[in-house]
Amino acid sequence: MQRKCLDQQNCPVACTMQVVGEWWSVLILRDALRGLTRFDQFQKSLSIAPNMLTRRLQSLVEAGLLERCQYRIHPPRYEYVLTERGRNFRTVIAAMYQWGQRYREEQGQQTNPAPDQAN
C-alpha cells in the first residue's frame, strides 16, 4: 500500500509526520539523542533489518535530521550525527516519552529512562 503524501497539507503535524511518520524513524532519532551514531549500534538497539535501517537512515539524512559522516577511510565507515534540526526533535521525543510514561503508569508498567536521563 502506498502512503499518502502529506506535503500539500497546511498543518505542522502533517509536515512532521511526512518527515518522521514511520515509527522506525522516531526510534532511530530517540537512539541518536541517547548518543548512538553508528549503523551497528542502531541495529543492535532496535533489532531492525539492515535494509530497513538503511532506508530509514537515508530518509532521515535527506530530511536534514541526521548527517552522514565518514569516520574511517579503509574500509569506508560512516556514522550518523544529529543536525541542529535533529537535536531540536528532542522536544517531540520528550513529549512522546511523557505521554507514554503516563499511559504506562496508568497500566502499572515500568518505563525506561528518558533520552535526557539515559546518559
Short mmCIF file of C-alpha atoms in Angstrom, two decimals:
data_model
loop_
_atom_site.label_atom_id
_atom_site.label_comp_id
_atom_site.label_asym_id
_atom_site.label_seq_id
_atom_site.Cartn_x
_atom_site.Cartn_y
_atom_site.Cartn_z
CA MET A 1 0.00 0.00 0.00
CA GLN A 2 1.37 3.42 -0.94
CA ARG A 3 1.29 6.07 1.75
CA LYS A 4 -0.50 9.32 1.14
CA CYS A 5 1.76 12.31 0.59
CA LEU A 6 1.12 14.98 3.20
CA ASP A 7 3.22 17.72 1.56
CA GLN A 8 0.17 19.71 0.48
CA GLN A 9 -1.40 19.76 3.95
CA ASN A 10 -1.21 23.17 5.58
CA CYS A 11 -0.61 21.69 9.03
CA PRO A 12 2.57 21.45 11.15
CA VAL A 13 1.56 18.00 12.43
CA ALA A 14 1.13 16.71 8.86
CA CYS A 15 4.51 18.23 7.95
CA THR A 16 6.17 16.46 10.89
CA MET A 17 4.51 13.16 10.03
CA GLN A 18 5.71 13.47 6.43
CA VAL A 19 9.29 13.57 7.72
CA VAL A 20 9.25 11.14 10.67
CA GLY A 21 5.87 9.40 10.49
CA GLU A 22 7.39 5.95 10.10
CA TRP A 23 7.88 4.56 13.61
CA TRP A 24 11.40 3.24 12.99
CA SER A 25 12.45 6.82 12.21
CA VAL A 26 11.24 8.07 15.59
CA LEU A 27 13.07 5.24 17.38
CA ILE A 28 16.28 5.94 15.45
CA LEU A 29 16.06 9.60 16.46
CA ARG A 30 15.42 8.55 20.07
CA ASP A 31 18.58 6.42 19.99
CA ALA A 32 20.57 9.19 18.29
CA LEU A 33 19.51 11.54 21.08
CA ARG A 34 20.86 8.94 23.52
CA GLY A 35 24.24 9.12 21.76
CA LEU A 36 24.15 6.29 19.22
CA THR A 37 25.77 7.19 15.90
CA ARG A 38 26.81 4.01 14.11
CA PHE A 39 24.81 1.61 11.95
CA ASP A 40 25.63 -1.43 14.09
CA GLN A 41 24.63 0.43 17.27
CA PHE A 42 21.22 1.30 15.84
CA GLN A 43 20.76 -2.22 14.51
CA LYS A 44 21.62 -3.80 17.86
CA SER A 45 19.45 -1.41 19.85
CA LEU A 46 16.39 -1.75 17.61
CA SER A 47 16.76 -5.31 16.26
CA ILE A 48 15.89 -3.84 12.87
CA ALA A 49 16.62 -5.47 9.49
CA PRO A 50 19.68 -3.92 7.81
CA ASN A 51 17.79 -2.97 4.65
CA MET A 52 15.07 -1.22 6.67
CA LEU A 53 17.67 0.61 8.79
CA THR A 54 19.50 1.73 5.65
CA ARG A 55 16.29 3.17 4.19
CA ARG A 56 15.29 4.92 7.41
CA LEU A 57 18.76 6.42 7.95
CA GLN A 58 18.80 7.63 4.34
CA SER A 59 15.40 9.27 4.73
CA LEU A 60 16.48 11.00 7.96
CA VAL A 61 19.63 12.28 6.23
CA GLU A 62 17.55 13.54 3.28
CA ALA A 63 15.17 15.27 5.72
CA GLY A 64 18.11 17.05 7.36
CA LEU A 65 17.73 15.41 10.78
CA LEU A 66 20.93 13.35 10.56
CA GLU A 67 24.21 13.92 8.77
CA ARG A 68 26.22 11.01 7.35
CA CYS A 69 29.90 11.47 8.27
CA GLN A 70 32.79 9.23 7.27
CA TYR A 71 34.89 8.22 10.26
CA ARG A 72 37.15 5.62 8.56
CA ILE A 73 38.61 5.61 5.06
CA HIS A 74 39.73 1.95 4.63
CA PRO A 75 37.27 0.33 4.63
CA PRO A 76 34.88 3.27 4.41
CA ARG A 77 32.73 3.56 7.55
CA TYR A 78 30.12 6.16 8.35
CA GLU A 79 28.30 7.42 11.40
CA TYR A 80 25.05 9.34 11.64
CA VAL A 81 25.22 12.56 13.63
CA LEU A 82 22.26 14.67 14.64
CA THR A 83 21.98 18.02 12.90
CA GLU A 84 20.52 21.05 14.66
CA ARG A 85 17.13 20.07 13.23
CA GLY A 86 17.60 16.56 14.63
CA ARG A 87 18.66 17.86 18.05
CA ASN A 88 15.56 20.06 18.09
CA PHE A 89 13.45 16.90 17.72
CA ARG A 90 14.30 16.23 21.39
CA THR A 91 11.20 18.19 22.45
CA VAL A 92 9.00 15.88 20.37
CA ILE A 93 10.63 12.77 21.83
CA ALA A 94 10.31 14.22 25.35
CA ALA A 95 6.60 14.90 24.83
CA MET A 96 6.07 11.38 23.48
CA TYR A 97 8.02 9.97 26.43
CA GLN A 98 5.92 11.89 28.95
CA TRP A 99 2.69 10.82 27.30
CA GLY A 100 3.83 7.18 27.13
CA GLN A 101 5.09 7.24 30.71
CA ARG A 102 1.74 8.49 31.96
CA TYR A 103 -0.13 5.85 29.98
CA ARG A 104 2.19 3.04 31.14
CA GLU A 105 1.95 4.17 34.77
CA GLU A 106 -1.83 4.06 34.49
CA GLN A 107 -1.40 0.46 33.35
CA GLY A 108 1.05 -0.27 36.20
CA GLN A 109 4.05 -0.81 33.90
CA GLN A 110 7.69 0.34 34.27
CA THR A 111 9.32 2.73 31.77
CA ASN A 112 12.89 3.13 30.56
CA PRO A 113 14.76 6.39 31.24
CA ALA A 114 14.01 9.38 29.02
CA PRO A 115 16.71 10.28 26.45
CA ASP A 116 17.88 13.15 28.71
CA GLN A 117 18.18 10.75 31.65
CA ALA A 118 19.90 7.91 29.75
CA ASN A 119 23.38 9.47 29.68
#
